[in-house]
PDB file of C-alpha atoms and ligand atoms in Angstrom:
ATOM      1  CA  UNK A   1       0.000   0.000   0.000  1.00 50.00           C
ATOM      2  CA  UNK A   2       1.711   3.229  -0.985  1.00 61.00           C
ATOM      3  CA  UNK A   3       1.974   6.219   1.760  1.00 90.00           C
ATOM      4  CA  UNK A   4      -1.413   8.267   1.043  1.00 97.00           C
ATOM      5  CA  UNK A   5      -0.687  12.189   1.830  1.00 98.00           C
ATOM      6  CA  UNK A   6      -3.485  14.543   2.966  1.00 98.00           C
ATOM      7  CA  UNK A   7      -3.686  18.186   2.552  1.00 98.00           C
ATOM      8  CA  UNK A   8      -5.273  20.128   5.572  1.00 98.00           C
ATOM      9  CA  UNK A   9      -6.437  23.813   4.247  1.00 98.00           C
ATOM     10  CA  UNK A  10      -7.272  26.267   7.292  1.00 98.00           C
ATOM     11  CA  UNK A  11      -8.975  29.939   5.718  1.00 98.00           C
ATOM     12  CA  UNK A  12      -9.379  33.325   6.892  1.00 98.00           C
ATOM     13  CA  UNK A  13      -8.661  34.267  10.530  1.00 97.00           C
ATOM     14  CA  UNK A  14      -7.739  30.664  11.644  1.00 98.00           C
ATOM     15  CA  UNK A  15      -4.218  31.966  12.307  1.00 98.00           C
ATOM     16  CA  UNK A  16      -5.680  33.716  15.446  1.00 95.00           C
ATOM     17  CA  UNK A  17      -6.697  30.749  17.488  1.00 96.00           C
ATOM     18  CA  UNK A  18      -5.931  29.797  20.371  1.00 92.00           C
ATOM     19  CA  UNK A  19      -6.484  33.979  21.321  1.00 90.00           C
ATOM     20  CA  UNK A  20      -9.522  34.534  18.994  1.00 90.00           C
ATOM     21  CA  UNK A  21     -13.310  33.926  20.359  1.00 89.00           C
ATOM     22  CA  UNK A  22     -11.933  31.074  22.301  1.00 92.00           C
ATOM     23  CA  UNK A  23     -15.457  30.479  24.158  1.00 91.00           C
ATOM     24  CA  UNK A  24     -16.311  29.805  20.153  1.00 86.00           C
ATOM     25  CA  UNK A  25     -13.214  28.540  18.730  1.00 93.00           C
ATOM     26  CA  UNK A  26     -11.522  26.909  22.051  1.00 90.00           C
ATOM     27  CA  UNK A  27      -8.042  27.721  23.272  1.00 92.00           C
ATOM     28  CA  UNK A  28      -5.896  25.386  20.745  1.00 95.00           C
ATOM     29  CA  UNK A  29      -3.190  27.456  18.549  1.00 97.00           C
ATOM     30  CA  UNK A  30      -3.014  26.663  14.860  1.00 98.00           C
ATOM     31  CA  UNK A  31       0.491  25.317  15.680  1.00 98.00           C
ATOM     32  CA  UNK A  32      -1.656  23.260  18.139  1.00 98.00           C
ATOM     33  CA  UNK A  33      -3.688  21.704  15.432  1.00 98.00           C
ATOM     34  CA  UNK A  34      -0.901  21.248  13.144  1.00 98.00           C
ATOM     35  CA  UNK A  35       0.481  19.148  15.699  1.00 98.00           C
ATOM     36  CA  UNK A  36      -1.754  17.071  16.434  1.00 98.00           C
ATOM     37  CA  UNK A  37      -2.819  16.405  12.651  1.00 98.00           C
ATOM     38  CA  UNK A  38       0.510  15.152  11.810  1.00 98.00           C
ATOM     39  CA  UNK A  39       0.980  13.058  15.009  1.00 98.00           C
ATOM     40  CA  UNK A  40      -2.361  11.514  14.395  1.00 98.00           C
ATOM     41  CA  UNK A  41      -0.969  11.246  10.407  1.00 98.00           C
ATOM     42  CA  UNK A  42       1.805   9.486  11.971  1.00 97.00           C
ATOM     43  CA  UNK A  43      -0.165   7.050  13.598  1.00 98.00           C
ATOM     44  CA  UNK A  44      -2.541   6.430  10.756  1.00 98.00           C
ATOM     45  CA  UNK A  45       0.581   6.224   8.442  1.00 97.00           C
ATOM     46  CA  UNK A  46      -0.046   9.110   6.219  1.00 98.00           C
ATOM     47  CA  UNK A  47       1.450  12.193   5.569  1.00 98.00           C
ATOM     48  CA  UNK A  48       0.002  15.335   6.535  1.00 98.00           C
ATOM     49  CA  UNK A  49       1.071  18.625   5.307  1.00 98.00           C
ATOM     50  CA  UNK A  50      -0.483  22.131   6.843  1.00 98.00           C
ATOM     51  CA  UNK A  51      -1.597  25.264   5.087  1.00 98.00           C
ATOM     52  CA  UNK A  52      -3.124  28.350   6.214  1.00 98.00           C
ATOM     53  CA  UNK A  53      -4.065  31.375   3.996  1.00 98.00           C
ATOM     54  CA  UNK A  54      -6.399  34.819   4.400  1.00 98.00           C
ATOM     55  CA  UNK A  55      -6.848  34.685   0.884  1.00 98.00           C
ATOM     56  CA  UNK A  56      -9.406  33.247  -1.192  1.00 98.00           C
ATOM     57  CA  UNK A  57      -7.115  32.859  -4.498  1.00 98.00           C
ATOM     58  CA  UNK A  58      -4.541  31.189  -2.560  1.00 98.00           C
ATOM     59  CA  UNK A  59      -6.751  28.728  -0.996  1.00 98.00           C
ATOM     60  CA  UNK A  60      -7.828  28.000  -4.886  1.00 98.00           C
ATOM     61  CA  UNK A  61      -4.309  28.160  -5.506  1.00 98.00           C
ATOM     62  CA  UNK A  62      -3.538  25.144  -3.228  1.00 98.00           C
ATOM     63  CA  UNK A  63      -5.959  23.229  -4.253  1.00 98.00           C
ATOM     64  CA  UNK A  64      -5.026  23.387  -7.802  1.00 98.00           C
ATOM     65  CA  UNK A  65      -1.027  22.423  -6.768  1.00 98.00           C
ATOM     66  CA  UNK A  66      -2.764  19.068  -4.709  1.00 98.00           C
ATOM     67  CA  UNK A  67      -3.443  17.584  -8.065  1.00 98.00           C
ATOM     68  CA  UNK A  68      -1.152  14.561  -8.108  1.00 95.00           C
ATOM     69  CA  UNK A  69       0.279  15.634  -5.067  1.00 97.00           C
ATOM     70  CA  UNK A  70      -2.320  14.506  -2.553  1.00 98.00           C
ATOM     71  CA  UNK A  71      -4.846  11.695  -1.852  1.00 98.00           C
ATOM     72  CA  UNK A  72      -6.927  13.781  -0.076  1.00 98.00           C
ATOM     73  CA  UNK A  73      -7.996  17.410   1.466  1.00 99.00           C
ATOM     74  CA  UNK A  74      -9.599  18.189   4.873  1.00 99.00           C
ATOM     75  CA  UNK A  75     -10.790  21.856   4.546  1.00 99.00           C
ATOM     76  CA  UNK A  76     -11.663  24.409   7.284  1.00 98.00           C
ATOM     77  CA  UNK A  77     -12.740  27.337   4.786  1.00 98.00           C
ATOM     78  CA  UNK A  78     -13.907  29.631   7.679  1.00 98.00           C
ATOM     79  CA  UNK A  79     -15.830  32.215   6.475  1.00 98.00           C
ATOM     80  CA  UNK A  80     -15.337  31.408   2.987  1.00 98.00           C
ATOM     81  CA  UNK A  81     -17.272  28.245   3.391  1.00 98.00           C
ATOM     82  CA  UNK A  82     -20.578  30.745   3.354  1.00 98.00           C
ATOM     83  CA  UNK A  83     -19.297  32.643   0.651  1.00 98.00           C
ATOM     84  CA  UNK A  84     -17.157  30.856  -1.813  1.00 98.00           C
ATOM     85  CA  UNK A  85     -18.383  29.688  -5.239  1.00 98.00           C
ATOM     86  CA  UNK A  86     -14.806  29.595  -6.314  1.00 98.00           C
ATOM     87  CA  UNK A  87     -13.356  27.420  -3.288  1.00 98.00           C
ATOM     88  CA  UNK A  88     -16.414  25.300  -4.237  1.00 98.00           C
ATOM     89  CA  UNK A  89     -15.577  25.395  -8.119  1.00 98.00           C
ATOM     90  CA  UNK A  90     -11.543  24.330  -6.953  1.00 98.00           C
ATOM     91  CA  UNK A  91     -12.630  21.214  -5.119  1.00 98.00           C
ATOM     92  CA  UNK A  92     -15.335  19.801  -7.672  1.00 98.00           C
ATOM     93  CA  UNK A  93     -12.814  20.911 -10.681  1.00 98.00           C
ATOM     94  CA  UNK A  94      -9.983  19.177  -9.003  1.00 98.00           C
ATOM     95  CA  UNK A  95     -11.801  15.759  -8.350  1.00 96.00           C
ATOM     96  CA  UNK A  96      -9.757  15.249  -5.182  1.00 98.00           C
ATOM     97  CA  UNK A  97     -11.554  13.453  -1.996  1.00 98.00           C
ATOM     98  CA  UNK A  98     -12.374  15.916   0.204  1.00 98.00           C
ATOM     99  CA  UNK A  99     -13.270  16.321   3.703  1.00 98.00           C
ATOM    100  CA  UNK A 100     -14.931  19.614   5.208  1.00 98.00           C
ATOM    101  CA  UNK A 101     -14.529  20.272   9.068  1.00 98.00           C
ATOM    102  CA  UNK A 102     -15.894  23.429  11.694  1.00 98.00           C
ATOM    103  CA  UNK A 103     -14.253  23.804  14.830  1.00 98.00           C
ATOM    104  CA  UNK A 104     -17.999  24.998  16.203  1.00 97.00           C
ATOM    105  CA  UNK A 105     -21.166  23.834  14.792  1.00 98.00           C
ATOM    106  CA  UNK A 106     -22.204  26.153  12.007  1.00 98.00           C
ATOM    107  CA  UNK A 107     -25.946  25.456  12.507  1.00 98.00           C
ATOM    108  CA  UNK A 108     -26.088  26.371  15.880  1.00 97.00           C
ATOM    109  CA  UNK A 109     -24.794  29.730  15.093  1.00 97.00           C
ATOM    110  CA  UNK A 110     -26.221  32.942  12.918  1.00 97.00           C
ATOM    111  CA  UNK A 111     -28.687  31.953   9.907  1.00 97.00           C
ATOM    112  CA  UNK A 112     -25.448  33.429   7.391  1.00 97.00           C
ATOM    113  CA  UNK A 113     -23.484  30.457   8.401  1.00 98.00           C
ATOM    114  CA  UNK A 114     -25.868  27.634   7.696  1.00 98.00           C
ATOM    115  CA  UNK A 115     -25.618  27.351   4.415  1.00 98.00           C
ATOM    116  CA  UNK A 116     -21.993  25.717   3.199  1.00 98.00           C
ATOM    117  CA  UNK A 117     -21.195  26.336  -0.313  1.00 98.00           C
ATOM    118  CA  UNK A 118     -18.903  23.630  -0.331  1.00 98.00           C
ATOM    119  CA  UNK A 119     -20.661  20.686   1.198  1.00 98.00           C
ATOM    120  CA  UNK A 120     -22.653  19.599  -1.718  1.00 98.00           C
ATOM    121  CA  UNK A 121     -19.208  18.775  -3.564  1.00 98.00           C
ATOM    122  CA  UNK A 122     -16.924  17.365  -0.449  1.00 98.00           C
ATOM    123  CA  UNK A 123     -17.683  13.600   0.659  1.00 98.00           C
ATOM    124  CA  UNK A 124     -19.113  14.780   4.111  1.00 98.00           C
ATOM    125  CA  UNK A 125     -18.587  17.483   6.925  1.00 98.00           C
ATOM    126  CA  UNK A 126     -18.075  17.350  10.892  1.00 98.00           C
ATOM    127  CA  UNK A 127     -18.554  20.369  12.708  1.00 98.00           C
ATOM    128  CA  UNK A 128     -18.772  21.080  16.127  1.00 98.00           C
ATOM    129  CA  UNK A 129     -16.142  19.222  17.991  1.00 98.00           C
ATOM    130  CA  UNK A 130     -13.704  21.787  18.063  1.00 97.00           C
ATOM    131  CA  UNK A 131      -9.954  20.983  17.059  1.00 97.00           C
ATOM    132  CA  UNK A 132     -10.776  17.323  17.412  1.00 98.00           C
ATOM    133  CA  UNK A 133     -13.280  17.840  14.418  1.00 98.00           C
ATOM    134  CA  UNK A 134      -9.955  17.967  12.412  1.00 98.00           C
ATOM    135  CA  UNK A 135      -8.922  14.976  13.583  1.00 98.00           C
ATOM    136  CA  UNK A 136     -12.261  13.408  13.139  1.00 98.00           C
ATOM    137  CA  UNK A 137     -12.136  14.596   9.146  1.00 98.00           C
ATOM    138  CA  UNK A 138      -8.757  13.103   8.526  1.00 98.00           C
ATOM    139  CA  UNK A 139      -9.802   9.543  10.340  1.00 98.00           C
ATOM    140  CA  UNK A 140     -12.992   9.886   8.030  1.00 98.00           C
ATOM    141  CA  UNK A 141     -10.885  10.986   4.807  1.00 98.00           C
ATOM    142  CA  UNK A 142      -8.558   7.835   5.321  1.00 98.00           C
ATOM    143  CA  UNK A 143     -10.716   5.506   5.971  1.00 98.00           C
ATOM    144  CA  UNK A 144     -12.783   6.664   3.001  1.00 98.00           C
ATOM    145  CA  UNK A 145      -9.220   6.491   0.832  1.00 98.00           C
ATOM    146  CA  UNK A 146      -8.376   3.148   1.858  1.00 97.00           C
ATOM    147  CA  UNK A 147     -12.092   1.379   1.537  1.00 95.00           C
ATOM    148  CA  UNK A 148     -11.727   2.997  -2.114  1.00 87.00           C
ATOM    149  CA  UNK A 149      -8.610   1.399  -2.765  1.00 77.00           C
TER     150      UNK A 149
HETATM  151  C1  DQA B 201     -15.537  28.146  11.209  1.00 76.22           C
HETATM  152  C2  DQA B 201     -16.986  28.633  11.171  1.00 76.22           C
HETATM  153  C3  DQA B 201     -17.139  29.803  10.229  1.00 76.22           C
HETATM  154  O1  DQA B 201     -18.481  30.260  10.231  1.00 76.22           O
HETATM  155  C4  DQA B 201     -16.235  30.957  10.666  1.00 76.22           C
HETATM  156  O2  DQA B 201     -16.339  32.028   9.745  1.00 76.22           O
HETATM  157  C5  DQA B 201     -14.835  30.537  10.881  1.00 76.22           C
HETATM  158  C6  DQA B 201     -14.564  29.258  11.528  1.00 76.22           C
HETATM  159  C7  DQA B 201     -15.327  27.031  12.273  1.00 76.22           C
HETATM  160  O3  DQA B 201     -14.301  26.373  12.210  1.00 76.22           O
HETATM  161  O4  DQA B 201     -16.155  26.862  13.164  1.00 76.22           O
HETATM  162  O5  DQA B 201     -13.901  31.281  10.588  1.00 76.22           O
HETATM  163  O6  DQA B 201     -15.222  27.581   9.939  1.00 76.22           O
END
Protein backbone atom coordinates (compact mmCIF):
# COMPACT_ATOMS: atom_id res chain seq x y z
CA UNK A 1 0.00 0.00 0.00
CA UNK A 2 1.71 3.23 -0.98
CA UNK A 3 1.97 6.22 1.76
CA UNK A 4 -1.41 8.27 1.04
CA UNK A 5 -0.69 12.19 1.83
CA UNK A 6 -3.48 14.54 2.97
CA UNK A 7 -3.69 18.19 2.55
CA UNK A 8 -5.27 20.13 5.57
CA UNK A 9 -6.44 23.81 4.25
CA UNK A 10 -7.27 26.27 7.29
CA UNK A 11 -8.98 29.94 5.72
CA UNK A 12 -9.38 33.32 6.89
CA UNK A 13 -8.66 34.27 10.53
CA UNK A 14 -7.74 30.66 11.64
CA UNK A 15 -4.22 31.97 12.31
CA UNK A 16 -5.68 33.72 15.45
CA UNK A 17 -6.70 30.75 17.49
CA UNK A 18 -5.93 29.80 20.37
CA UNK A 19 -6.48 33.98 21.32
CA UNK A 20 -9.52 34.53 18.99
CA UNK A 21 -13.31 33.93 20.36
CA UNK A 22 -11.93 31.07 22.30
CA UNK A 23 -15.46 30.48 24.16
CA UNK A 24 -16.31 29.80 20.15
CA UNK A 25 -13.21 28.54 18.73
CA UNK A 26 -11.52 26.91 22.05
CA UNK A 27 -8.04 27.72 23.27
CA UNK A 28 -5.90 25.39 20.74
CA UNK A 29 -3.19 27.46 18.55
CA UNK A 30 -3.01 26.66 14.86
CA UNK A 31 0.49 25.32 15.68
CA UNK A 32 -1.66 23.26 18.14
CA UNK A 33 -3.69 21.70 15.43
CA UNK A 34 -0.90 21.25 13.14
CA UNK A 35 0.48 19.15 15.70
CA UNK A 36 -1.75 17.07 16.43
CA UNK A 37 -2.82 16.40 12.65
CA UNK A 38 0.51 15.15 11.81
CA UNK A 39 0.98 13.06 15.01
CA UNK A 40 -2.36 11.51 14.40
CA UNK A 41 -0.97 11.25 10.41
CA UNK A 42 1.81 9.49 11.97
CA UNK A 43 -0.17 7.05 13.60
CA UNK A 44 -2.54 6.43 10.76
CA UNK A 45 0.58 6.22 8.44
CA UNK A 46 -0.05 9.11 6.22
CA UNK A 47 1.45 12.19 5.57
CA UNK A 48 0.00 15.34 6.54
CA UNK A 49 1.07 18.63 5.31
CA UNK A 50 -0.48 22.13 6.84
CA UNK A 51 -1.60 25.26 5.09
CA UNK A 52 -3.12 28.35 6.21
CA UNK A 53 -4.07 31.38 4.00
CA UNK A 54 -6.40 34.82 4.40
CA UNK A 55 -6.85 34.69 0.88
CA UNK A 56 -9.41 33.25 -1.19
CA UNK A 57 -7.12 32.86 -4.50
CA UNK A 58 -4.54 31.19 -2.56
CA UNK A 59 -6.75 28.73 -1.00
CA UNK A 60 -7.83 28.00 -4.89
CA UNK A 61 -4.31 28.16 -5.51
CA UNK A 62 -3.54 25.14 -3.23
CA UNK A 63 -5.96 23.23 -4.25
CA UNK A 64 -5.03 23.39 -7.80
CA UNK A 65 -1.03 22.42 -6.77
CA UNK A 66 -2.76 19.07 -4.71
CA UNK A 67 -3.44 17.58 -8.07
CA UNK A 68 -1.15 14.56 -8.11
CA UNK A 69 0.28 15.63 -5.07
CA UNK A 70 -2.32 14.51 -2.55
CA UNK A 71 -4.85 11.69 -1.85
CA UNK A 72 -6.93 13.78 -0.08
CA UNK A 73 -8.00 17.41 1.47
CA UNK A 74 -9.60 18.19 4.87
CA UNK A 75 -10.79 21.86 4.55
CA UNK A 76 -11.66 24.41 7.28
CA UNK A 77 -12.74 27.34 4.79
CA UNK A 78 -13.91 29.63 7.68
CA UNK A 79 -15.83 32.22 6.47
CA UNK A 80 -15.34 31.41 2.99
CA UNK A 81 -17.27 28.25 3.39
CA UNK A 82 -20.58 30.74 3.35
CA UNK A 83 -19.30 32.64 0.65
CA UNK A 84 -17.16 30.86 -1.81
CA UNK A 85 -18.38 29.69 -5.24
CA UNK A 86 -14.81 29.60 -6.31
CA UNK A 87 -13.36 27.42 -3.29
CA UNK A 88 -16.41 25.30 -4.24
CA UNK A 89 -15.58 25.39 -8.12
CA UNK A 90 -11.54 24.33 -6.95
CA UNK A 91 -12.63 21.21 -5.12
CA UNK A 92 -15.34 19.80 -7.67
CA UNK A 93 -12.81 20.91 -10.68
CA UNK A 94 -9.98 19.18 -9.00
CA UNK A 95 -11.80 15.76 -8.35
CA UNK A 96 -9.76 15.25 -5.18
CA UNK A 97 -11.55 13.45 -2.00
CA UNK A 98 -12.37 15.92 0.20
CA UNK A 99 -13.27 16.32 3.70
CA UNK A 100 -14.93 19.61 5.21
CA UNK A 101 -14.53 20.27 9.07
CA UNK A 102 -15.89 23.43 11.69
CA UNK A 103 -14.25 23.80 14.83
CA UNK A 104 -18.00 25.00 16.20
CA UNK A 105 -21.17 23.83 14.79
CA UNK A 106 -22.20 26.15 12.01
CA UNK A 107 -25.95 25.46 12.51
CA UNK A 108 -26.09 26.37 15.88
CA UNK A 109 -24.79 29.73 15.09
CA UNK A 110 -26.22 32.94 12.92
CA UNK A 111 -28.69 31.95 9.91
CA UNK A 112 -25.45 33.43 7.39
CA UNK A 113 -23.48 30.46 8.40
CA UNK A 114 -25.87 27.63 7.70
CA UNK A 115 -25.62 27.35 4.42
CA UNK A 116 -21.99 25.72 3.20
CA UNK A 117 -21.19 26.34 -0.31
CA UNK A 118 -18.90 23.63 -0.33
CA UNK A 119 -20.66 20.69 1.20
CA UNK A 120 -22.65 19.60 -1.72
CA UNK A 121 -19.21 18.78 -3.56
CA UNK A 122 -16.92 17.36 -0.45
CA UNK A 123 -17.68 13.60 0.66
CA UNK A 124 -19.11 14.78 4.11
CA UNK A 125 -18.59 17.48 6.93
CA UNK A 126 -18.08 17.35 10.89
CA UNK A 127 -18.55 20.37 12.71
CA UNK A 128 -18.77 21.08 16.13
CA UNK A 129 -16.14 19.22 17.99
CA UNK A 130 -13.70 21.79 18.06
CA UNK A 131 -9.95 20.98 17.06
CA UNK A 132 -10.78 17.32 17.41
CA UNK A 133 -13.28 17.84 14.42
CA UNK A 134 -9.96 17.97 12.41
CA UNK A 135 -8.92 14.98 13.58
CA UNK A 136 -12.26 13.41 13.14
CA UNK A 137 -12.14 14.60 9.15
CA UNK A 138 -8.76 13.10 8.53
CA UNK A 139 -9.80 9.54 10.34
CA UNK A 140 -12.99 9.89 8.03
CA UNK A 141 -10.89 10.99 4.81
CA UNK A 142 -8.56 7.83 5.32
CA UNK A 143 -10.72 5.51 5.97
CA UNK A 144 -12.78 6.66 3.00
CA UNK A 145 -9.22 6.49 0.83
CA UNK A 146 -8.38 3.15 1.86
CA UNK A 147 -12.09 1.38 1.54
CA UNK A 148 -11.73 3.00 -2.11
CA UNK A 149 -8.61 1.40 -2.77
C1 LIG B 1 -15.54 28.15 11.21
C2 LIG B 1 -16.99 28.63 11.17
C3 LIG B 1 -17.14 29.80 10.23
O1 LIG B 1 -18.48 30.26 10.23
C4 LIG B 1 -16.23 30.96 10.67
O2 LIG B 1 -16.34 32.03 9.75
C5 LIG B 1 -14.83 30.54 10.88
C6 LIG B 1 -14.56 29.26 11.53
C7 LIG B 1 -15.33 27.03 12.27
O3 LIG B 1 -14.30 26.37 12.21
O4 LIG B 1 -16.16 26.86 13.16
O5 LIG B 1 -13.90 31.28 10.59
O6 LIG B 1 -15.22 27.58 9.94
Amino acid sequence: MSELSILVLHGPNLNLLGTREPEVYGSTTLEGINNSLKKEGNRLQVKVSCLQSNHEGNLVDAIHGAISQYQGIVINAGAYTHTSVAIRDAIAGVGIATVEVHLSNIYRREQFRHHSFISPVVIGQISGFGSNSYILGLQALVSYLREES
